[in-house]
Amino acid sequence: MSTHTGHDHGDIDWEAMAVHLEREAELRVPFVEEALAWLRGLLLEGGCGPDTAERALDVGSGPGVFTALLARSFPQAAVVAVDGEPGLLQRVRDRAAREGVSSNVTTHEARLPEELGTLGSADLIWTSNVVHHIGDQQAALDALAASVRPGGLLAVVERGLSPRYLPRDIGLGRPGLLARLEAANEERYTAMREALPGHTAVVEDWPAMLARAGLVPAGTRTFLTDLPAPLGPEGRAHLRDRLARARETLDEWLSPEDLPVLDALLSDDSPTGILHRPDVFYLTATTVHAGRR
């Protein structure tokens, strides 16, 4: 999920984005359920049985959608949501209460990467779209790997394939808008990474990075989230948020001719708007890399 570490990452106000983070995570619940089932099998193969795992960490938990899934998948384990924003950790506690998993969910406020050493050890560490917000990604993996107990796993969710949610030709502007948005977002992503404190360039070969952190690569799997058109209202609300953020942050990388198209898609009243179009779907692929102690 799009989550965070409590660092100052430019213009990102993570607590203000809480609803957006929840909507995005809720769209991806089926992928996480599949991924956790895979990780349960990997734990068994490593001699750390999924039913004997005592402690799991959700590092960069955001509002806790995935924390609750971890708690249901590992009901015997103490599941700890780690985040740098107290408001988001309160959302974790509220969600755990709503979903009936408060008995094995706790929260831990920590700024990353400075306080990675405060997390304690765990049989499973899950971190989703967090490491790329840390300047030295390898150092972050090294610190996380040091907290993995023998037989346990570090699961790193990074990249995959960007969401597709509109046809190539939407009847507005030049066809291929989503491809151009993705290219612009890659430029912005690179600029974000380069501006991080302690930024260190690294080849983002995640299995190799896990190996350098002292873990044995346990596998990489990619999971589809495939929600066909017409997408439901919650999914559309998430996509509207996504397009609004693109409109605000990608101006310098987008062609001027694409900006009025974005405005038309953001219209809440027009049938061309993302909230009303019958051709809106949601298709993405999310990759999980696992390393074993």
CSV table of C-alpha atoms in Angstrom, one decimal:
chain,number,residue,atom,x,y,z
A,1,MET,CA,0.0,0.0,0.0
A,2,SER,CA,1.1,3.6,-0.3
A,3,THR,CA,2.3,4.2,3.2
A,4,HIS,CA,5.1,6.0,4.9
A,5,THR,CA,7.8,6.2,7.4
A,6,GLY,CA,7.3,9.4,9.3
A,7,HIS,CA,10.1,11.2,7.5
A,8,ASP,CA,9.5,14.6,5.8
A,9,HIS,CA,9.1,13.6,2.2
A,10,GLY,CA,8.4,16.8,0.5
A,11,ASP,CA,4.8,17.7,0.1
A,12,ILE,CA,3.3,14.5,1.5
A,13,ASP,CA,1.1,15.0,4.5
A,14,TRP,CA,0.4,11.4,5.4
A,15,GLU,CA,-2.2,11.9,8.0
A,16,ALA,CA,-4.2,14.1,5.6
A,17,MET,CA,-4.0,11.3,3.1
A,18,ALA,CA,-5.4,8.7,5.6
A,19,VAL,CA,-8.7,8.2,3.7
A,20,HIS,CA,-6.9,7.9,0.4
A,21,LEU,CA,-4.5,5.3,1.9
A,22,GLU,CA,-7.4,3.3,3.3
A,23,ARG,CA,-9.3,3.3,0.0
A,24,GLU,CA,-6.2,2.2,-1.9
A,25,ALA,CA,-5.5,-0.6,0.6
A,26,GLU,CA,-9.0,-1.8,0.7
A,27,LEU,CA,-9.0,-2.2,-3.1
A,28,ARG,CA,-6.0,-4.5,-2.6
A,29,VAL,CA,-7.2,-6.7,0.2
A,30,PRO,CA,-7.5,-9.8,-2.1
A,31,PHE,CA,-3.9,-9.5,-3.1
A,32,VAL,CA,-2.7,-9.2,0.5
A,33,GLU,CA,-4.8,-12.2,1.5
A,34,GLU,CA,-3.1,-14.2,-1.3
A,35,ALA,CA,0.3,-13.0,-0.4
A,36,LEU,CA,-0.1,-13.8,3.3
A,37,ALA,CA,-1.3,-17.3,2.4
A,38,TRP,CA,1.9,-17.7,0.4
A,39,LEU,CA,4.0,-16.4,3.3
A,40,ARG,CA,2.4,-18.8,5.7
A,41,GLY,CA,3.6,-21.6,3.4
A,42,LEU,CA,7.1,-20.1,3.3
A,43,LEU,CA,7.2,-20.0,7.1
A,44,LEU,CA,6.3,-23.6,7.3
A,45,GLU,CA,9.1,-24.5,4.8
A,46,GLY,CA,11.6,-22.6,6.9
A,47,GLY,CA,10.7,-24.5,10.1
A,48,CYS,CA,9.0,-21.5,11.6
A,49,GLY,CA,5.4,-22.7,11.4
A,50,PRO,CA,2.7,-20.2,10.6
A,51,ASP,CA,0.8,-21.3,13.6
A,52,THR,CA,3.8,-20.9,15.9
A,53,ALA,CA,4.9,-17.5,14.8
A,54,GLU,CA,4.8,-15.4,17.9
A,55,ARG,CA,5.4,-11.8,16.6
A,56,ALA,CA,4.7,-10.0,13.3
A,57,LEU,CA,5.5,-6.4,12.4
A,58,ASP,CA,3.7,-4.2,9.8
A,59,VAL,CA,6.4,-1.6,9.3
A,60,GLY,CA,5.0,1.6,7.8
A,61,SER,CA,1.5,0.4,8.6
A,62,GLY,CA,-0.4,3.6,7.6
A,63,PRO,CA,-4.0,3.3,8.8
A,64,GLY,CA,-3.8,-0.4,9.4
A,65,VAL,CA,-5.8,-2.2,6.6
A,66,PHE,CA,-3.0,-4.7,6.1
A,67,THR,CA,-2.3,-4.9,9.9
A,68,ALA,CA,-5.8,-6.3,10.4
A,69,LEU,CA,-5.2,-8.8,7.7
A,70,LEU,CA,-2.0,-9.9,9.3
A,71,ALA,CA,-3.8,-10.3,12.6
A,72,ARG,CA,-6.4,-12.5,11.0
A,73,SER,CA,-3.8,-14.6,9.2
A,74,PHE,CA,-1.7,-15.1,12.3
A,75,PRO,CA,-4.3,-15.0,15.2
A,76,GLN,CA,-1.8,-16.5,17.7
A,77,ALA,CA,0.8,-13.8,17.0
A,78,ALA,CA,1.3,-10.4,18.5
A,79,VAL,CA,1.0,-8.1,15.5
A,80,VAL,CA,2.6,-4.7,15.8
A,81,ALA,CA,1.7,-1.8,13.5
A,82,VAL,CA,4.8,0.5,13.2
A,83,ASP,CA,4.4,4.1,11.9
A,84,GLY,CA,5.6,7.6,12.5
A,85,GLU,CA,2.2,9.3,12.6
A,86,PRO,CA,0.1,9.0,15.8
A,87,GLY,CA,-3.1,9.9,13.9
A,88,LEU,CA,-2.6,6.9,11.6
A,89,LEU,CA,-1.8,4.6,14.5
A,90,GLN,CA,-5.1,5.7,16.1
A,91,ARG,CA,-6.8,4.5,12.9
A,92,VAL,CA,-5.0,1.2,13.2
A,93,ARG,CA,-6.4,0.8,16.7
A,94,ASP,CA,-9.9,1.8,15.6
A,95,ARG,CA,-9.8,-0.6,12.7
A,96,ALA,CA,-8.6,-3.4,14.9
A,97,ALA,CA,-11.5,-2.8,17.2
A,98,ARG,CA,-14.0,-2.7,14.3
A,99,GLU,CA,-12.7,-5.9,12.8
A,100,GLY,CA,-12.4,-7.8,16.1
A,101,VAL,CA,-8.6,-8.3,16.2
A,102,SER,CA,-7.7,-5.9,19.0
A,103,SER,CA,-6.6,-8.8,21.2
A,104,ASN,CA,-3.5,-9.3,19.1
A,105,VAL,CA,-2.8,-5.9,17.6
A,106,THR,CA,-0.7,-3.2,19.2
A,107,THR,CA,0.9,-0.1,17.8
A,108,HIS,CA,4.5,1.3,18.0
A,109,GLU,CA,5.3,4.9,17.0
A,110,ALA,CA,8.7,5.1,15.4
A,111,ARG,CA,10.3,7.4,12.9
A,112,LEU,CA,12.1,5.6,10.2
A,113,PRO,CA,14.9,5.0,9.5
A,114,GLU,CA,16.2,6.5,12.7
A,115,GLU,CA,14.2,4.2,15.0
A,116,LEU,CA,14.4,1.0,13.1
A,117,GLY,CA,16.5,-0.4,16.0
A,118,THR,CA,13.5,0.0,18.4
A,119,LEU,CA,11.3,-2.5,16.7
A,120,GLY,CA,12.4,-5.7,18.4
A,121,SER,CA,12.6,-9.1,16.7
A,122,ALA,CA,9.8,-10.8,14.8
A,123,ASP,CA,9.0,-14.0,13.0
A,124,LEU,CA,7.5,-12.1,10.1
A,125,ILE,CA,8.2,-8.5,9.0
A,126,TRP,CA,5.9,-7.0,6.4
A,127,THR,CA,6.7,-3.7,4.8
A,128,SER,CA,4.6,-2.3,1.9
A,129,ASN,CA,5.9,0.6,-0.2
A,130,VAL,CA,7.9,2.0,2.6
A,131,VAL,CA,11.6,1.3,1.8
A,132,HIS,CA,11.6,3.5,-1.3
A,133,HIS,CA,10.8,6.5,1.0
A,134,ILE,CA,14.1,5.9,2.9
A,135,GLY,CA,17.2,7.5,1.3
A,136,ASP,CA,19.5,4.4,1.8
A,137,GLN,CA,17.3,1.5,0.9
A,138,GLN,CA,20.0,-1.1,1.5
A,139,ALA,CA,20.7,0.2,5.0
A,140,ALA,CA,17.0,0.0,5.7
A,141,LEU,CA,16.8,-3.6,4.6
A,142,ASP,CA,19.9,-4.4,6.6
A,143,ALA,CA,18.2,-3.0,9.7
A,144,LEU,CA,15.0,-4.8,9.1
A,145,ALA,CA,16.8,-8.1,8.3
A,146,ALA,CA,18.6,-7.9,11.6
A,147,SER,CA,15.2,-8.0,13.4
A,148,VAL,CA,14.1,-11.3,11.7
A,149,ARG,CA,14.2,-14.3,14.0
A,150,PRO,CA,15.8,-17.6,12.7
A,151,GLY,CA,13.4,-19.3,10.3
A,152,GLY,CA,11.4,-16.1,9.9
A,153,LEU,CA,10.8,-13.9,6.9
A,154,LEU,CA,11.1,-10.3,5.8
A,155,ALA,CA,8.5,-9.5,3.1
A,156,VAL,CA,9.1,-6.4,1.1
A,157,VAL,CA,6.3,-5.0,-1.2
A,158,GLU,CA,7.9,-2.8,-3.8
A,159,ARG,CA,6.8,-1.9,-7.3
A,160,GLY,CA,5.1,-4.2,-9.7
A,161,LEU,CA,2.9,-2.8,-12.5
A,162,SER,CA,1.2,0.6,-12.2
A,163,PRO,CA,-2.6,0.6,-12.1
A,164,ARG,CA,-4.5,0.7,-15.3
A,165,TYR,CA,-8.1,2.0,-15.0
A,166,LEU,CA,-9.1,3.6,-18.3
A,167,PRO,CA,-9.1,2.6,-22.0
A,168,ARG,CA,-6.2,3.8,-24.1
A,169,ASP,CA,-8.6,6.2,-25.9
A,170,ILE,CA,-11.0,7.8,-23.6
A,171,GLY,CA,-12.6,10.1,-26.1
A,172,LEU,CA,-10.9,13.1,-24.6
A,173,GLY,CA,-7.6,14.5,-25.8
A,174,ARG,CA,-4.8,12.5,-27.2
A,175,PRO,CA,-5.0,8.7,-26.6
A,176,GLY,CA,-2.5,7.2,-24.1
A,177,LEU,CA,-3.1,9.5,-21.1
A,178,LEU,CA,-2.3,6.8,-18.5
A,179,ALA,CA,1.0,5.9,-20.2
A,180,ARG,CA,2.0,9.6,-20.1
A,181,LEU,CA,0.9,9.9,-16.4
A,182,GLU,CA,3.0,6.9,-15.6
A,183,ALA,CA,6.1,8.3,-17.3
A,184,ALA,CA,5.6,11.7,-15.5
A,185,ASN,CA,5.2,9.9,-12.2
A,186,GLU,CA,8.5,8.0,-12.8
A,187,GLU,CA,10.2,11.4,-13.2
A,188,ARG,CA,8.6,12.7,-10.0
A,189,TYR,CA,9.5,9.4,-8.2
A,190,THR,CA,13.2,9.8,-9.2
A,191,ALA,CA,13.2,13.4,-8.0
A,192,MET,CA,11.6,12.3,-4.7
A,193,ARG,CA,14.2,9.7,-4.2
A,194,GLU,CA,17.1,12.0,-5.0
A,195,ALA,CA,15.8,14.6,-2.5
A,196,LEU,CA,15.6,12.2,0.4
A,197,PRO,CA,18.1,12.6,3.3
A,198,GLY,CA,21.0,10.2,2.8
A,199,HIS,CA,19.9,9.3,-0.7
A,200,THR,CA,22.1,6.4,-2.0
A,201,ALA,CA,21.7,5.1,-5.5
A,202,VAL,CA,21.3,1.3,-5.8
A,203,VAL,CA,20.3,-1.2,-8.4
A,204,GLU,CA,16.8,-2.1,-7.2
A,205,ASP,CA,17.3,-5.8,-7.5
A,206,TRP,CA,15.3,-6.7,-4.4
A,207,PRO,CA,16.3,-10.3,-4.0
A,208,ALA,CA,20.0,-9.4,-4.3
A,209,MET,CA,19.4,-6.6,-1.8
A,210,LEU,CA,17.8,-9.0,0.6
A,211,ALA,CA,20.8,-11.3,0.2
A,212,ARG,CA,23.2,-8.5,0.9
A,213,ALA,CA,21.2,-7.9,4.1
A,214,GLY,CA,22.1,-11.4,5.2
A,215,LEU,CA,18.9,-13.2,4.3
A,216,VAL,CA,18.3,-16.1,1.9
A,217,PRO,CA,15.9,-15.1,-0.8
A,218,ALA,CA,12.8,-17.2,-0.3
A,219,GLY,CA,10.9,-16.2,-3.4
A,220,THR,CA,9.3,-13.4,-5.4
A,221,ARG,CA,5.7,-13.4,-6.4
A,222,THR,CA,3.4,-11.0,-8.2
A,223,PHE,CA,-0.3,-10.8,-7.4
A,224,LEU,CA,-3.0,-9.3,-9.6
A,225,THR,CA,-5.8,-7.0,-8.5
A,226,ASP,CA,-8.4,-7.2,-11.2
A,227,LEU,CA,-11.6,-5.3,-10.8
A,228,PRO,CA,-13.5,-5.1,-14.1
A,229,ALA,CA,-15.7,-2.2,-15.3
A,230,PRO,CA,-17.9,-0.8,-14.1
A,231,LEU,CA,-15.8,-0.1,-11.0
A,232,GLY,CA,-17.7,0.4,-7.7
A,233,PRO,CA,-18.0,3.8,-6.0
A,234,GLU,CA,-15.2,3.3,-3.4
A,235,GLY,CA,-12.8,2.4,-6.2
A,236,ARG,CA,-13.8,5.4,-8.2
A,237,ALA,CA,-13.3,7.6,-5.2
A,238,HIS,CA,-9.8,6.3,-4.9
A,239,LEU,CA,-9.1,6.9,-8.5
A,240,ARG,CA,-10.4,10.4,-8.3
A,241,ASP,CA,-8.0,11.1,-5.4
A,242,ARG,CA,-5.2,9.6,-7.5
A,243,LEU,CA,-6.0,11.8,-10.5
A,244,ALA,CA,-6.3,14.9,-8.3
A,245,ARG,CA,-2.9,14.3,-6.8
A,246,ALA,CA,-1.5,13.8,-10.3
A,247,ARG,CA,-3.1,17.1,-11.3
A,248,GLU,CA,-1.4,18.8,-8.4
A,249,THR,CA,2.0,17.3,-8.5
A,250,LEU,CA,2.9,16.4,-12.1
A,251,ASP,CA,2.3,19.7,-13.9
A,252,GLU,CA,6.0,20.2,-14.8
A,253,TRP,CA,6.3,16.8,-16.4
A,254,LEU,CA,2.9,16.7,-18.3
A,255,SER,CA,2.1,18.2,-21.6
A,256,PRO,CA,-0.2,21.2,-21.3
A,257,GLU,CA,-2.7,19.5,-23.6
A,258,ASP,CA,-3.2,16.8,-20.9
A,259,LEU,CA,-4.2,19.2,-18.1
A,260,PRO,CA,-7.7,20.0,-19.4
A,261,VAL,CA,-8.3,16.2,-19.9
A,262,LEU,CA,-7.4,15.7,-16.2
A,263,ASP,CA,-9.8,18.5,-15.3
A,264,ALA,CA,-12.6,16.8,-17.3
A,265,LEU,CA,-11.9,13.5,-15.5
A,266,LEU,CA,-12.0,15.2,-12.2
A,267,SER,CA,-15.4,16.8,-12.8
A,268,ASP,CA,-17.9,15.4,-10.4
A,269,ASP,CA,-20.9,16.4,-12.4
A,270,SER,CA,-19.9,15.6,-16.0
A,271,PRO,CA,-20.5,12.1,-17.5
A,272,THR,CA,-16.8,12.3,-18.6
A,273,GLY,CA,-15.7,12.3,-15.0
A,274,ILE,CA,-14.0,9.3,-13.4
A,275,LEU,CA,-16.9,9.0,-10.9
A,276,HIS,CA,-19.5,8.4,-13.7
A,277,ARG,CA,-17.8,6.8,-16.7
A,278,PRO,CA,-19.0,3.3,-17.5
A,279,ASP,CA,-15.6,2.1,-18.7
A,280,VAL,CA,-13.6,2.6,-15.5
A,281,PHE,CA,-11.9,-0.6,-14.2
A,282,TYR,CA,-8.9,-1.3,-11.9
A,283,LEU,CA,-6.1,-3.6,-12.8
A,284,THR,CA,-2.7,-3.7,-11.1
A,285,ALA,CA,0.1,-6.1,-10.2
A,286,THR,CA,1.9,-6.0,-6.9
A,287,THR,CA,5.2,-7.7,-6.3
A,288,VAL,CA,6.3,-9.2,-2.9
A,289,HIS,CA,10.0,-10.2,-2.3
A,290,ALA,CA,10.7,-12.5,0.6
A,291,GLY,CA,13.9,-13.2,2.4
A,292,ARG,CA,14.5,-15.8,5.2
A,293,ARG,CA,16.8,-15.7,8.2
